Amino acid sequence: MRILPTCLVLALSILPACLEVEQTIVLGPDGSGKQTVRMKVRETTLQDLERKSQAASAGAGFASAVFDKELVGKELAAAGLGLESHQAERKGAMRSVDLVATFPNFAALQKSPLVGSSAQWELTAGPQADTVKLTLYPQGKQAWTDARAKAESMAKEMDVVAEAFFRKKQTEIAGLDLTVRFQLPGDVYLHTANLEKTGPREVTARITADQIKTPQDLVRRLAPRFEVVFDGKGCKLPLQ
C-alpha cells in the first residue's frame, strides 16, 4: 500500500481545496539526505481525499494513513528509508502531520514513497564541467511529456469539455497551497521556470489556487517537471 503520495502526487492529481503541503528534499554531497513533509488539511477535505483515493484504486485508508506513525515507518523501511520523526495533531476541524525521513543514498530516494510510485528521478552530469543536473517528474517523464503536448494543443484549439471541467475544478481548489523545495550540496546555476531560487543552494516550487487560471495551467501542474543544475565540485554523487 502506497500511503505517502497523498502528500504530493495525490494532491497534484486531485488538487483538493483547503490543503497545505510543504515537502523539502535535502540532498547531501554523497547522495544521502532527508525528506521532510508538513501537511495541514481540514477533516472534511481529508474525508474527500479518502473517497477519491479509493475511487482511484489507491487502497482503503490511503489519505489518512499518513497520520499513523507505525504505518509510515513500515512503508519507509520497505523502501530503504528511515523515519526520523513523526508528529501528528488534530485541532478542531484541522489535522496536521510533520515528518522527517532519511535516505542513505540516491537509489533510496528514487524509491521514496513520499513522492510516489510513479515518480522518476534523474541525476546526471550538467551542461558544464563540474555541474550536476537533478530532475524530478512526480508523475513520471511520459506523463510530463503528454501534459506538455496536451497544453500546447489546448492553447491552439478550444476544448469545450476541458473548459467545463476546468471551471468546475476552479471552484474546488480554493485554499490549495503546495510547496516542493530542493536543498542541494552546491550552488544553484540553472532551474526550470516553475522553480524559484530561494537561497544560494535552494530552489522552491509553489502551486497555489490563484496560479491556476486556464485549463493549460491545470494540465501542466498535474504532471510537472522540476529540474535544477548546481555546482558539483567536491560531490561524490552517483551520476547516471
PDB file of C-alpha atoms in Angstrom, residues 14-135:
ATOM      1  CA  ILE A  14      -6.880  15.696  -7.274  1.00  0.00           C
ATOM      2  CA  LEU A  15      -5.985  19.310  -6.397  1.00  0.00           C
ATOM      3  CA  PRO A  16      -8.259  19.433  -3.364  1.00  0.00           C
ATOM      4  CA  ALA A  17      -9.292  22.563  -1.511  1.00  0.00           C
ATOM      5  CA  CYS A  18      -8.048  23.514   1.952  1.00  0.00           C
ATOM      6  CA  LEU A  19      -4.848  21.515   1.696  1.00  0.00           C
ATOM      7  CA  GLU A  20      -1.405  22.802   2.626  1.00  0.00           C
ATOM      8  CA  VAL A  21       1.594  20.575   1.876  1.00  0.00           C
ATOM      9  CA  GLU A  22       5.254  21.515   2.170  1.00  0.00           C
ATOM     10  CA  GLN A  23       7.928  18.994   1.199  1.00  0.00           C
ATOM     11  CA  THR A  24      11.682  19.577   1.368  1.00  0.00           C
ATOM     12  CA  ILE A  25      14.293  17.287  -0.186  1.00  0.00           C
ATOM     13  CA  VAL A  26      17.803  17.785   1.189  1.00  0.00           C
ATOM     14  CA  LEU A  27      20.475  16.115  -0.965  1.00  0.00           C
ATOM     15  CA  GLY A  28      23.933  15.594   0.505  1.00  0.00           C
ATOM     16  CA  PRO A  29      27.222  15.515  -1.462  1.00  0.00           C
ATOM     17  CA  ASP A  30      27.279  11.690  -1.360  1.00  0.00           C
ATOM     18  CA  GLY A  31      23.634  11.199  -2.395  1.00  0.00           C
ATOM     19  CA  SER A  32      22.256  10.656   1.100  1.00  0.00           C
ATOM     20  CA  GLY A  33      19.862  13.110   2.663  1.00  0.00           C
ATOM     21  CA  LYS A  34      16.491  13.888   4.218  1.00  0.00           C
ATOM     22  CA  GLN A  35      12.900  14.461   3.201  1.00  0.00           C
ATOM     23  CA  THR A  36      10.570  16.482   5.363  1.00  0.00           C
ATOM     24  CA  VAL A  37       6.811  16.715   4.900  1.00  0.00           C
ATOM     25  CA  ARG A  38       4.440  19.122   6.604  1.00  0.00           C
ATOM     26  CA  MET A  39       0.753  18.738   5.801  1.00  0.00           C
ATOM     27  CA  LYS A  40      -2.279  20.587   7.122  1.00  0.00           C
ATOM     28  CA  VAL A  41      -5.770  19.661   5.987  1.00  0.00           C
ATOM     29  CA  ARG A  42      -9.383  20.107   7.022  1.00  0.00           C
ATOM     30  CA  GLU A  43     -11.077  16.956   8.277  1.00  0.00           C
ATOM     31  CA  THR A  44     -13.750  17.306   5.582  1.00  0.00           C
ATOM     32  CA  THR A  45     -11.079  17.646   2.872  1.00  0.00           C
ATOM     33  CA  LEU A  46      -9.303  14.581   4.246  1.00  0.00           C
ATOM     34  CA  GLN A  47     -12.518  12.595   4.009  1.00  0.00           C
ATOM     35  CA  ASP A  48     -12.950  13.765   0.417  1.00  0.00           C
ATOM     36  CA  LEU A  49      -9.365  12.734  -0.362  1.00  0.00           C
ATOM     37  CA  GLU A  50     -10.117   9.346   1.177  1.00  0.00           C
ATOM     38  CA  ARG A  51     -13.100   8.794  -1.102  1.00  0.00           C
ATOM     39  CA  LYS A  52     -11.238   9.937  -4.205  1.00  0.00           C
ATOM     40  CA  SER A  53      -8.126   7.892  -3.437  1.00  0.00           C
ATOM     41  CA  GLN A  54     -10.251   4.776  -3.026  1.00  0.00           C
ATOM     42  CA  ALA A  55     -12.022   5.540  -6.302  1.00  0.00           C
ATOM     43  CA  ALA A  56      -8.586   5.776  -7.912  1.00  0.00           C
ATOM     44  CA  SER A  57      -7.751   2.284  -6.541  1.00  0.00           C
ATOM     45  CA  ALA A  58      -5.199   3.693  -4.140  1.00  0.00           C
ATOM     46  CA  GLY A  59      -6.461   1.472  -1.367  1.00  0.00           C
ATOM     47  CA  ALA A  60      -8.568   1.978   1.716  1.00  0.00           C
ATOM     48  CA  GLY A  61      -7.080   4.300   4.304  1.00  0.00           C
ATOM     49  CA  PHE A  62      -4.751   5.882   1.742  1.00  0.00           C
ATOM     50  CA  ALA A  63      -5.215   9.513   2.737  1.00  0.00           C
ATOM     51  CA  SER A  64      -5.473   9.153   6.499  1.00  0.00           C
ATOM     52  CA  ALA A  65      -2.661   6.598   6.853  1.00  0.00           C
ATOM     53  CA  VAL A  66      -0.012   9.325   6.670  1.00  0.00           C
ATOM     54  CA  PHE A  67      -1.082  10.307  10.205  1.00  0.00           C
ATOM     55  CA  ASP A  68      -0.223   6.819  11.515  1.00  0.00           C
ATOM     56  CA  LYS A  69       3.418   6.742  12.669  1.00  0.00           C
ATOM     57  CA  GLU A  70       3.690   2.945  12.610  1.00  0.00           C
ATOM     58  CA  LEU A  71       2.331   2.607   9.074  1.00  0.00           C
ATOM     59  CA  VAL A  72       4.531   5.406   7.791  1.00  0.00           C
ATOM     60  CA  GLY A  73       7.622   3.872   9.395  1.00  0.00           C
ATOM     61  CA  LYS A  74       6.924   0.457   7.876  1.00  0.00           C
ATOM     62  CA  GLU A  75       6.449   1.811   4.372  1.00  0.00           C
ATOM     63  CA  LEU A  76       9.579   3.955   4.530  1.00  0.00           C
ATOM     64  CA  ALA A  77      11.609   0.998   5.833  1.00  0.00           C
ATOM     65  CA  ALA A  78      10.355  -1.190   2.983  1.00  0.00           C
ATOM     66  CA  ALA A  79      11.712   1.387   0.531  1.00  0.00           C
ATOM     67  CA  GLY A  80      15.087   1.654   2.288  1.00  0.00           C
ATOM     68  CA  LEU A  81      14.418   4.887   4.176  1.00  0.00           C
ATOM     69  CA  GLY A  82      14.216   5.616   7.880  1.00  0.00           C
ATOM     70  CA  LEU A  83      11.647   7.578   9.862  1.00  0.00           C
ATOM     71  CA  GLU A  84      13.499  10.132  11.974  1.00  0.00           C
ATOM     72  CA  SER A  85      10.467  11.859  13.451  1.00  0.00           C
ATOM     73  CA  HIS A  86       6.683  11.919  13.119  1.00  0.00           C
ATOM     74  CA  GLN A  87       4.234  14.261  14.837  1.00  0.00           C
ATOM     75  CA  ALA A  88       0.515  14.259  14.081  1.00  0.00           C
ATOM     76  CA  GLU A  89      -2.082  16.561  15.629  1.00  0.00           C
ATOM     77  CA  ARG A  90      -5.818  17.171  15.483  1.00  0.00           C
ATOM     78  CA  LYS A  91      -7.059  20.656  16.402  1.00  0.00           C
ATOM     79  CA  GLY A  92     -10.740  21.233  15.927  1.00  0.00           C
ATOM     80  CA  ALA A  93     -11.594  20.753  12.265  1.00  0.00           C
ATOM     81  CA  MET A  94      -7.928  20.613  11.198  1.00  0.00           C
ATOM     82  CA  ARG A  95      -5.405  17.774  11.111  1.00  0.00           C
ATOM     83  CA  SER A  96      -1.680  18.144  10.602  1.00  0.00           C
ATOM     84  CA  VAL A  97       1.390  15.961  10.315  1.00  0.00           C
ATOM     85  CA  ASP A  98       5.085  16.816  10.387  1.00  0.00           C
ATOM     86  CA  LEU A  99       7.530  14.033   9.499  1.00  0.00           C
ATOM     87  CA  VAL A 100      11.209  13.652   8.655  1.00  0.00           C
ATOM     88  CA  ALA A 101      12.609  10.699   6.705  1.00  0.00           C
ATOM     89  CA  THR A 102      16.229   9.894   5.910  1.00  0.00           C
ATOM     90  CA  PHE A 103      17.629   8.139   2.843  1.00  0.00           C
ATOM     91  CA  PRO A 104      21.124   6.557   2.806  1.00  0.00           C
ATOM     92  CA  ASN A 105      21.728   7.051  -0.920  1.00  0.00           C
ATOM     93  CA  PHE A 106      20.159   8.389  -4.113  1.00  0.00           C
ATOM     94  CA  ALA A 107      18.800   4.956  -5.045  1.00  0.00           C
ATOM     95  CA  ALA A 108      16.672   5.001  -1.879  1.00  0.00           C
ATOM     96  CA  LEU A 109      15.403   8.492  -2.705  1.00  0.00           C
ATOM     97  CA  GLN A 110      14.319   7.199  -6.105  1.00  0.00           C
ATOM     98  CA  LYS A 111      12.120   4.657  -4.320  1.00  0.00           C
ATOM     99  CA  SER A 112      10.792   7.033  -1.687  1.00  0.00           C
ATOM    100  CA  PRO A 113       7.018   6.729  -1.208  1.00  0.00           C
ATOM    101  CA  LEU A 114       6.989  10.353  -0.073  1.00  0.00           C
ATOM    102  CA  VAL A 115       6.937  11.360  -3.736  1.00  0.00           C
ATOM    103  CA  GLY A 116       5.013   8.417  -5.166  1.00  0.00           C
ATOM    104  CA  SER A 117       5.340   5.198  -7.091  1.00  0.00           C
ATOM    105  CA  SER A 118       5.086   6.962 -10.481  1.00  0.00           C
ATOM    106  CA  ALA A 119       7.852   9.451  -9.745  1.00  0.00           C
ATOM    107  CA  GLN A 120      11.060   9.403 -11.767  1.00  0.00           C
ATOM    108  CA  TRP A 121      14.299  10.937 -10.530  1.00  0.00           C
ATOM    109  CA  GLU A 122      17.342  11.631 -12.701  1.00  0.00           C
ATOM    110  CA  LEU A 123      20.808  12.663 -11.559  1.00  0.00           C
ATOM    111  CA  THR A 124      23.157  13.386 -14.458  1.00  0.00           C
ATOM    112  CA  ALA A 125      26.126  15.499 -15.429  1.00  0.00           C
ATOM    113  CA  GLY A 126      25.196  19.133 -16.033  1.00  0.00           C
ATOM    114  CA  PRO A 127      25.869  21.210 -19.163  1.00  0.00           C
ATOM    115  CA  GLN A 128      29.241  22.434 -17.886  1.00  0.00           C
ATOM    116  CA  ALA A 129      32.187  20.704 -16.233  1.00  0.00           C
ATOM    117  CA  ASP A 130      31.713  20.009 -12.527  1.00  0.00           C
ATOM    118  CA  THR A 131      27.965  20.656 -12.663  1.00  0.00           C
ATOM    119  CA  VAL A 132      25.157  18.249 -11.798  1.00  0.00           C
ATOM    120  CA  LYS A 133      21.550  18.185 -13.029  1.00  0.00           C
ATOM    121  CA  LEU A 134      18.787  16.888 -10.763  1.00  0.00           C
ATOM    122  CA  THR A 135      15.360  16.229 -12.310  1.00  0.00           C
TER     123      THR A 135
END
